[in-house]
PDB file of C-alpha atoms in Angstrom:
ATOM      1  CA  ASP A  30      -2.856  15.686 -21.987  1.00  0.00           C
ATOM      2  CA  ALA A  31      -5.058  12.610 -21.599  1.00  0.00           C
ATOM      3  CA  GLY A  32      -4.549  10.589 -18.469  1.00  0.00           C
ATOM      4  CA  VAL A  33      -5.226   6.882 -18.160  1.00  0.00           C
ATOM      5  CA  THR A  34      -8.326   5.778 -20.031  1.00  0.00           C
ATOM      6  CA  GLN A  35     -10.190   2.605 -19.142  1.00  0.00           C
ATOM      7  CA  SER A  36     -13.093   0.941 -20.893  1.00  0.00           C
ATOM      8  CA  PRO A  37     -15.786   0.026 -20.308  1.00  0.00           C
ATOM      9  CA  THR A  38     -16.715   1.924 -17.131  1.00  0.00           C
ATOM     10  CA  HIS A  39     -19.250  -0.657 -16.022  1.00  0.00           C
ATOM     11  CA  LEU A  40     -19.817  -4.272 -16.962  1.00  0.00           C
ATOM     12  CA  ILE A  41     -22.182  -7.031 -15.873  1.00  0.00           C
ATOM     13  CA  LYS A  42     -21.237 -10.635 -16.630  1.00  0.00           C
ATOM     14  CA  THR A  43     -22.590 -14.031 -15.739  1.00  0.00           C
ATOM     15  CA  ARG A  44     -20.637 -16.531 -13.667  1.00  0.00           C
ATOM     16  CA  GLY A  45     -18.463 -18.703 -15.904  1.00  0.00           C
ATOM     17  CA  GLN A  46     -18.166 -16.130 -18.668  1.00  0.00           C
ATOM     18  CA  GLN A  47     -15.007 -14.404 -19.811  1.00  0.00           C
ATOM     19  CA  VAL A  48     -14.312 -10.658 -19.757  1.00  0.00           C
ATOM     20  CA  THR A  49     -11.776  -8.296 -21.329  1.00  0.00           C
ATOM     21  CA  LEU A  50     -10.991  -4.891 -19.876  1.00  0.00           C
ATOM     22  CA  ARG A  51      -8.971  -2.268 -21.697  1.00  0.00           C
ATOM     23  CA  CYS A  52      -6.544   0.448 -20.687  1.00  0.00           C
ATOM     24  CA  SER A  53      -4.735   3.229 -22.528  1.00  0.00           C
ATOM     25  CA  PRO A  54      -1.834   4.639 -20.529  1.00  0.00           C
ATOM     26  CA  LYS A  55      -0.992   8.262 -19.930  1.00  0.00           C
ATOM     27  CA  SER A  56       0.982   9.823 -22.767  1.00  0.00           C
ATOM     28  CA  GLY A  57       4.696   9.184 -22.258  1.00  0.00           C
ATOM     29  CA  HIS A  58       4.248   6.175 -19.985  1.00  0.00           C
ATOM     30  CA  ASP A  59       5.461   2.737 -21.066  1.00  0.00           C
ATOM     31  CA  THR A  60       4.302   0.476 -18.225  1.00  0.00           C
ATOM     32  CA  VAL A  61       0.818  -0.671 -17.276  1.00  0.00           C
ATOM     33  CA  SER A  62      -0.183  -2.276 -13.987  1.00  0.00           C
ATOM     34  CA  TRP A  63      -3.574  -3.708 -13.073  1.00  0.00           C
ATOM     35  CA  TYR A  64      -5.155  -3.675  -9.630  1.00  0.00           C
ATOM     36  CA  GLN A  65      -8.343  -5.192  -8.229  1.00  0.00           C
ATOM     37  CA  GLN A  66     -10.231  -3.261  -5.569  1.00  0.00           C
ATOM     38  CA  ALA A  67     -12.936  -5.216  -3.782  1.00  0.00           C
ATOM     39  CA  LEU A  68     -15.551  -3.365  -1.752  1.00  0.00           C
ATOM     40  CA  GLY A  69     -14.066  -1.957   1.442  1.00  0.00           C
ATOM     41  CA  GLN A  70     -10.537  -3.021   0.531  1.00  0.00           C
ATOM     42  CA  GLY A  71      -7.471  -1.328  -0.852  1.00  0.00           C
ATOM     43  CA  PRO A  72      -6.367  -2.020  -4.417  1.00  0.00           C
ATOM     44  CA  GLN A  73      -4.530  -5.331  -4.823  1.00  0.00           C
ATOM     45  CA  PHE A  74      -1.828  -5.772  -7.433  1.00  0.00           C
ATOM     46  CA  ILE A  75      -2.634  -8.225 -10.235  1.00  0.00           C
ATOM     47  CA  PHE A  76       0.275  -7.826 -12.676  1.00  0.00           C
ATOM     48  CA  GLN A  77       2.466  -5.366 -14.517  1.00  0.00           C
ATOM     49  CA  TYR A  78       3.363  -5.198 -18.217  1.00  0.00           C
ATOM     50  CA  TYR A  79       6.406  -3.582 -19.792  1.00  0.00           C
ATOM     51  CA  GLU A  80       7.758  -4.122 -23.285  1.00  0.00           C
ATOM     52  CA  GLU A  81       4.791  -6.392 -23.967  1.00  0.00           C
ATOM     53  CA  GLU A  82       5.879  -8.823 -21.247  1.00  0.00           C
ATOM     54  CA  GLU A  83       4.502  -9.589 -17.817  1.00  0.00           C
ATOM     55  CA  ARG A  84       7.162  -8.277 -15.422  1.00  0.00           C
ATOM     56  CA  GLN A  85       5.588  -8.783 -12.030  1.00  0.00           C
ATOM     57  CA  ARG A  86       2.588 -10.732 -10.828  1.00  0.00           C
ATOM     58  CA  GLY A  87       0.600 -10.632  -7.632  1.00  0.00           C
ATOM     59  CA  ASN A  88      -1.213 -13.486  -5.943  1.00  0.00           C
ATOM     60  CA  PHE A  89      -3.909 -14.025  -8.549  1.00  0.00           C
ATOM     61  CA  PRO A  90      -4.827 -17.301 -10.309  1.00  0.00           C
ATOM     62  CA  ASP A  91      -4.050 -18.052 -13.941  1.00  0.00           C
ATOM     63  CA  ARG A  92      -7.642 -17.160 -14.839  1.00  0.00           C
ATOM     64  CA  PHE A  93      -6.311 -13.611 -14.835  1.00  0.00           C
ATOM     65  CA  SER A  94      -4.162 -12.879 -17.865  1.00  0.00           C
ATOM     66  CA  GLY A  95      -3.077  -9.824 -19.722  1.00  0.00           C
ATOM     67  CA  HIS A  96      -1.503  -8.378 -22.758  1.00  0.00           C
ATOM     68  CA  GLN A  97       0.338  -5.233 -23.710  1.00  0.00           C
ATOM     69  CA  PHE A  98       0.366  -3.902 -27.253  1.00  0.00           C
ATOM     70  CA  PRO A  99       3.175  -2.049 -29.088  1.00  0.00           C
ATOM     71  CA  ASN A 100       1.396   1.260 -28.423  1.00  0.00           C
ATOM     72  CA  TYR A 101       1.647   0.474 -24.651  1.00  0.00           C
ATOM     73  CA  SER A 102      -2.085  -0.059 -24.211  1.00  0.00           C
ATOM     74  CA  SER A 103      -3.116  -3.134 -22.288  1.00  0.00           C
ATOM     75  CA  GLU A 104      -5.889  -5.637 -21.776  1.00  0.00           C
ATOM     76  CA  LEU A 105      -6.867  -7.623 -18.712  1.00  0.00           C
ATOM     77  CA  ASN A 106      -8.676 -10.894 -19.360  1.00  0.00           C
ATOM     78  CA  VAL A 107     -10.487 -12.908 -16.745  1.00  0.00           C
ATOM     79  CA  ASN A 108     -11.764 -16.398 -17.608  1.00  0.00           C
ATOM     80  CA  ALA A 109     -14.357 -18.542 -15.846  1.00  0.00           C
ATOM     81  CA  LEU A 110     -15.694 -15.625 -13.844  1.00  0.00           C
ATOM     82  CA  LEU A 111     -16.602 -16.176 -10.215  1.00  0.00           C
ATOM     83  CA  LEU A 112     -18.928 -14.110  -8.066  1.00  0.00           C
ATOM     84  CA  GLY A 113     -15.853 -13.095  -6.054  1.00  0.00           C
ATOM     85  CA  ASP A 114     -14.354 -11.428  -9.126  1.00  0.00           C
ATOM     86  CA  SER A 115     -16.875  -8.605  -8.726  1.00  0.00           C
ATOM     87  CA  ALA A 116     -14.739  -5.546  -8.032  1.00  0.00           C
ATOM     88  CA  LEU A 117     -13.380  -2.279  -9.362  1.00  0.00           C
ATOM     89  CA  TYR A 118     -10.478  -2.965 -11.712  1.00  0.00           C
ATOM     90  CA  LEU A 119      -7.939  -0.175 -11.849  1.00  0.00           C
ATOM     91  CA  CYS A 120      -5.271   0.369 -14.434  1.00  0.00           C
ATOM     92  CA  ALA A 121      -2.180   2.389 -13.535  1.00  0.00           C
ATOM     93  CA  SER A 122       0.476   3.591 -15.936  1.00  0.00           C
ATOM     94  CA  SER A 123       4.029   4.642 -15.175  1.00  0.00           C
ATOM     95  CA  LEU A 124       7.556   4.867 -16.553  1.00  0.00           C
ATOM     96  CA  PHE A 125       9.428   1.614 -15.979  1.00  0.00           C
ATOM     97  CA  ARG A 126      12.637   3.448 -15.024  1.00  0.00           C
ATOM     98  CA  GLY A 127      10.880   6.362 -13.395  1.00  0.00           C
ATOM     99  CA  LEU A 128      11.372   6.924  -9.693  1.00  0.00           C
ATOM    100  CA  ASP A 129       8.974   9.816  -9.357  1.00  0.00           C
ATOM    101  CA  TYR A 130       6.204   7.492  -8.198  1.00  0.00           C
ATOM    102  CA  GLY A 131       4.256   8.658 -11.171  1.00  0.00           C
ATOM    103  CA  TYR A 132       1.697   5.900 -11.004  1.00  0.00           C
ATOM    104  CA  THR A 133      -1.297   7.457 -12.720  1.00  0.00           C
ATOM    105  CA  PHE A 134      -4.551   5.610 -12.202  1.00  0.00           C
ATOM    106  CA  GLY A 135      -7.585   5.432 -14.431  1.00  0.00           C
ATOM    107  CA  SER A 136     -11.108   5.721 -13.066  1.00  0.00           C
ATOM    108  CA  GLY A 137     -11.553   1.984 -13.243  1.00  0.00           C
ATOM    109  CA  THR A 138     -13.977  -0.576 -14.623  1.00  0.00           C
ATOM    110  CA  ARG A 139     -16.688  -1.727 -12.260  1.00  0.00           C
ATOM    111  CA  LEU A 140     -17.246  -5.447 -12.929  1.00  0.00           C
ATOM    112  CA  THR A 141     -20.299  -7.169 -11.501  1.00  0.00           C
ATOM    113  CA  VAL A 142     -20.573 -10.961 -11.797  1.00  0.00           C
ATOM    114  CA  VAL A 143     -24.061 -12.368 -11.329  1.00  0.00           C
TER     115      VAL A 143
ATOM    116  CA  ASP B  12      -0.441 -11.247   5.488  1.00  0.00           C
ATOM    117  CA  GLN B  13      -1.376  -7.586   5.405  1.00  0.00           C
ATOM    118  CA  GLN B  14       1.844  -5.653   4.899  1.00  0.00           C
ATOM    119  CA  VAL B  15       0.213  -2.214   5.128  1.00  0.00           C
ATOM    120  CA  LYS B  16      -2.512  -1.550   7.678  1.00  0.00           C
ATOM    121  CA  GLN B  17      -4.857   1.357   8.128  1.00  0.00           C
ATOM    122  CA  ASN B  18      -6.762   0.518  11.281  1.00  0.00           C
ATOM    123  CA  SER B  19      -9.211   3.413  11.212  1.00  0.00           C
ATOM    124  CA  PRO B  20     -11.890   2.898   8.555  1.00  0.00           C
ATOM    125  CA  SER B  21     -13.183   6.431   9.022  1.00  0.00           C
ATOM    126  CA  LEU B  22     -12.308   9.817  10.494  1.00  0.00           C
ATOM    127  CA  SER B  23     -14.448  12.911  10.916  1.00  0.00           C
ATOM    128  CA  VAL B  24     -12.982  16.364  11.583  1.00  0.00           C
ATOM    129  CA  GLN B  25     -14.181  19.943  11.605  1.00  0.00           C
ATOM    130  CA  GLU B  26     -13.180  22.305   8.813  1.00  0.00           C
ATOM    131  CA  GLY B  27     -10.027  24.215   9.726  1.00  0.00           C
ATOM    132  CA  ARG B  28      -8.808  21.622  12.214  1.00  0.00           C
ATOM    133  CA  ILE B  29      -6.031  19.079  11.736  1.00  0.00           C
ATOM    134  CA  SER B  30      -6.701  15.668  10.188  1.00  0.00           C
ATOM    135  CA  ILE B  31      -4.309  12.872  11.151  1.00  0.00           C
ATOM    136  CA  LEU B  32      -4.458   9.627   9.199  1.00  0.00           C
ATOM    137  CA  ASN B  33      -2.393   6.719  10.420  1.00  0.00           C
ATOM    138  CA  CYS B  34      -0.747   3.765   8.718  1.00  0.00           C
ATOM    139  CA  ASP B  35       1.306   0.833  10.025  1.00  0.00           C
ATOM    140  CA  TYR B  36       3.456  -1.546   8.030  1.00  0.00           C
ATOM    141  CA  THR B  37       5.179  -4.859   8.617  1.00  0.00           C
ATOM    142  CA  ASN B  38       7.534  -5.048   5.619  1.00  0.00           C
ATOM    143  CA  SER B  39      10.771  -3.282   6.552  1.00  0.00           C
ATOM    144  CA  MET B  40      11.981  -3.613   2.940  1.00  0.00           C
ATOM    145  CA  PHE B  41       9.766  -0.829   1.618  1.00  0.00           C
ATOM    146  CA  ASP B  42      11.840   1.951   0.054  1.00  0.00           C
ATOM    147  CA  TYR B  43       9.095   4.548  -0.206  1.00  0.00           C
ATOM    148  CA  PHE B  44       5.652   5.169   1.190  1.00  0.00           C
ATOM    149  CA  LEU B  45       2.929   7.008  -0.675  1.00  0.00           C
ATOM    150  CA  TRP B  46      -0.449   8.452   0.129  1.00  0.00           C
ATOM    151  CA  TYR B  47      -3.224   8.423  -2.414  1.00  0.00           C
ATOM    152  CA  LYS B  48      -6.580  10.158  -2.275  1.00  0.00           C
ATOM    153  CA  LYS B  49      -9.656   8.663  -3.922  1.00  0.00           C
ATOM    154  CA  TYR B  50     -12.976  10.294  -4.672  1.00  0.00           C
ATOM    155  CA  PRO B  51     -15.991   8.135  -5.591  1.00  0.00           C
ATOM    156  CA  ALA B  52     -16.061   7.118  -9.261  1.00  0.00           C
ATOM    157  CA  GLU B  53     -12.456   8.278  -9.758  1.00  0.00           C
ATOM    158  CA  GLY B  54      -9.130   6.509  -9.640  1.00  0.00           C
ATOM    159  CA  PRO B  55      -6.653   7.090  -6.788  1.00  0.00           C
ATOM    160  CA  THR B  56      -4.669  10.319  -7.102  1.00  0.00           C
ATOM    161  CA  PHE B  57      -1.111  10.625  -5.783  1.00  0.00           C
ATOM    162  CA  LEU B  58      -0.854  13.016  -2.845  1.00  0.00           C
ATOM    163  CA  ILE B  59       2.556  12.833  -1.194  1.00  0.00           C
ATOM    164  CA  SER B  60       5.416  10.380  -0.654  1.00  0.00           C
ATOM    165  CA  ILE B  61       8.286   9.820   1.753  1.00  0.00           C
ATOM    166  CA  SER B  62      11.529   7.936   1.393  1.00  0.00           C
ATOM    167  CA  SER B  63      12.279   5.281   3.993  1.00  0.00           C
ATOM    168  CA  ILE B  64      15.440   7.214   4.909  1.00  0.00           C
ATOM    169  CA  LYS B  65      13.520  10.370   5.770  1.00  0.00           C
ATOM    170  CA  ASP B  66      11.318  11.114   8.729  1.00  0.00           C
ATOM    171  CA  LYS B  67       9.266  13.977   7.346  1.00  0.00           C
ATOM    172  CA  ASN B  68       8.083  15.353   4.033  1.00  0.00           C
ATOM    173  CA  GLU B  69       5.922  18.406   3.594  1.00  0.00           C
ATOM    174  CA  ASP B  70       3.908  19.712   0.663  1.00  0.00           C
ATOM    175  CA  GLY B  71       1.629  22.629   1.353  1.00  0.00           C
ATOM    176  CA  ARG B  72      -1.107  21.576   3.747  1.00  0.00           C
ATOM    177  CA  PHE B  73       0.062  17.958   3.695  1.00  0.00           C
ATOM    178  CA  THR B  74       2.853  16.525   5.835  1.00  0.00           C
ATOM    179  CA  VAL B  75       3.831  12.888   6.151  1.00  0.00           C
ATOM    180  CA  PHE B  76       5.805  11.624   9.146  1.00  0.00           C
ATOM    181  CA  LEU B  77       7.663   8.319   9.208  1.00  0.00           C
ATOM    182  CA  ASN B  78       8.709   6.489  12.385  1.00  0.00           C
ATOM    183  CA  LYS B  79      10.784   3.547  11.180  1.00  0.00           C
ATOM    184  CA  SER B  80      11.368   2.060  14.608  1.00  0.00           C
ATOM    185  CA  ALA B  81       7.624   1.868  15.157  1.00  0.00           C
ATOM    186  CA  LYS B  82       6.910   1.003  11.501  1.00  0.00           C
ATOM    187  CA  HIS B  83       4.348   3.744  11.507  1.00  0.00           C
ATOM    188  CA  LEU B  84       3.557   6.691   9.298  1.00  0.00           C
ATOM    189  CA  SER B  85       0.983   9.409   9.484  1.00  0.00           C
ATOM    190  CA  LEU B  86      -0.473  12.009   7.138  1.00  0.00           C
ATOM    191  CA  HIS B  87      -1.320  15.394   8.614  1.00  0.00           C
ATOM    192  CA  ILE B  88      -3.641  17.776   6.790  1.00  0.00           C
ATOM    193  CA  VAL B  89      -3.676  21.323   8.142  1.00  0.00           C
ATOM    194  CA  PRO B  90      -6.038  23.063   7.848  1.00  0.00           C
ATOM    195  CA  SER B  91      -8.628  20.519   6.743  1.00  0.00           C
ATOM    196  CA  GLN B  92     -11.079  21.611   4.058  1.00  0.00           C
ATOM    197  CA  PRO B  93     -14.406  20.082   2.964  1.00  0.00           C
ATOM    198  CA  GLY B  94     -12.813  19.240  -0.407  1.00  0.00           C
ATOM    199  CA  ASP B  95     -10.409  16.945   1.431  1.00  0.00           C
ATOM    200  CA  SER B  96     -13.290  14.554   2.122  1.00  0.00           C
ATOM    201  CA  ALA B  97     -12.272  11.338   0.369  1.00  0.00           C
ATOM    202  CA  VAL B  98     -10.795   7.910   1.017  1.00  0.00           C
ATOM    203  CA  TYR B  99      -7.072   8.035   1.753  1.00  0.00           C
ATOM    204  CA  PHE B 100      -4.859   5.061   0.987  1.00  0.00           C
ATOM    205  CA  CYS B 101      -1.394   4.452   2.345  1.00  0.00           C
ATOM    206  CA  ALA B 102       0.914   2.348   0.139  1.00  0.00           C
ATOM    207  CA  GLY B 103       4.433   0.958   0.314  1.00  0.00           C
ATOM    208  CA  VAL B 104       6.726   0.302  -2.637  1.00  0.00           C
ATOM    209  CA  ARG B 105      10.107  -1.307  -3.167  1.00  0.00           C
ATOM    210  CA  ILE B 106      12.688  -0.334  -5.737  1.00  0.00           C
ATOM    211  CA  TYR B 107      14.172  -3.143  -7.848  1.00  0.00           C
ATOM    212  CA  GLY B 108      17.178  -2.501 -10.054  1.00  0.00           C
ATOM    213  CA  GLY B 109      16.295   1.103 -10.729  1.00  0.00           C
ATOM    214  CA  SER B 110      12.597   0.598 -11.278  1.00  0.00           C
ATOM    215  CA  GLN B 111       9.724   0.770  -8.872  1.00  0.00           C
ATOM    216  CA  GLY B 112       7.834  -2.319  -7.857  1.00  0.00           C
ATOM    217  CA  ASN B 113       4.133  -2.645  -7.334  1.00  0.00           C
ATOM    218  CA  LEU B 114       2.221  -0.632  -4.776  1.00  0.00           C
ATOM    219  CA  ILE B 115       0.985  -2.457  -1.681  1.00  0.00           C
ATOM    220  CA  PHE B 116      -2.028  -0.634  -0.312  1.00  0.00           C
ATOM    221  CA  GLY B 117      -3.779  -0.465   3.025  1.00  0.00           C
ATOM    222  CA  LYS B 118      -7.562  -0.713   3.197  1.00  0.00           C
ATOM    223  CA  GLY B 119      -8.029   3.033   3.325  1.00  0.00           C
ATOM    224  CA  THR B 120      -9.470   5.603   5.718  1.00  0.00           C
ATOM    225  CA  LYS B 121     -12.540   7.611   4.784  1.00  0.00           C
ATOM    226  CA  LEU B 122     -12.057  11.218   5.841  1.00  0.00           C
ATOM    227  CA  SER B 123     -15.078  13.483   6.285  1.00  0.00           C
ATOM    228  CA  VAL B 124     -14.427  17.172   6.822  1.00  0.00           C
ATOM    229  CA  LYS B 125     -17.504  18.943   8.134  1.00  0.00           C
ATOM    230  CA  PRO B 126     -18.087  22.658   7.391  1.00  0.00           C
TER     231      PRO B 126
END
């Protein structure tokens, strides 16, 4: 049973560029959440997608956008990259109506902005 | 405003002894608290949770204690094993209309268990 799959694992981009990160949720899960983990910090919530709609959003600028596809997979897009966007980006899948705290995390995408 | 705080960046214990990881929170609206463990190059893995209406939850070597009046929780690992060496994150979550909200994490505590 495959868990959460994220791609790519590592990425180097130049300031001002745009990036797209991808996530395939755990089988049976219908909700995808994205988190940003800066060095030495805990993961911070970016947004959550369910039924192809953004359901919740954290305190992140509009440069961060996302999408969820009918097969529940998701993309995170970041425009006009800043040096401060360098971080580990984690995708977590879950069941929208599940209360078993079954947030399953992927291994993340390490984004470096130079 | 940091709603979940882990004030100890690191903790070192001897194999076989007890590890106690602490977490404080400011948001009294959290419905559940969770502990996650994270190894390098891996995503966080769920360890144990506790409802805000409970004061203790136990799962094998792991026990979480919740003191609501002090807004404090702790994770006890007994006995500690070298494989427990990882970063431990405390997180709070609220329940909205039958579905869970987003996780709010602390900064983590790096546990080192020495053989």
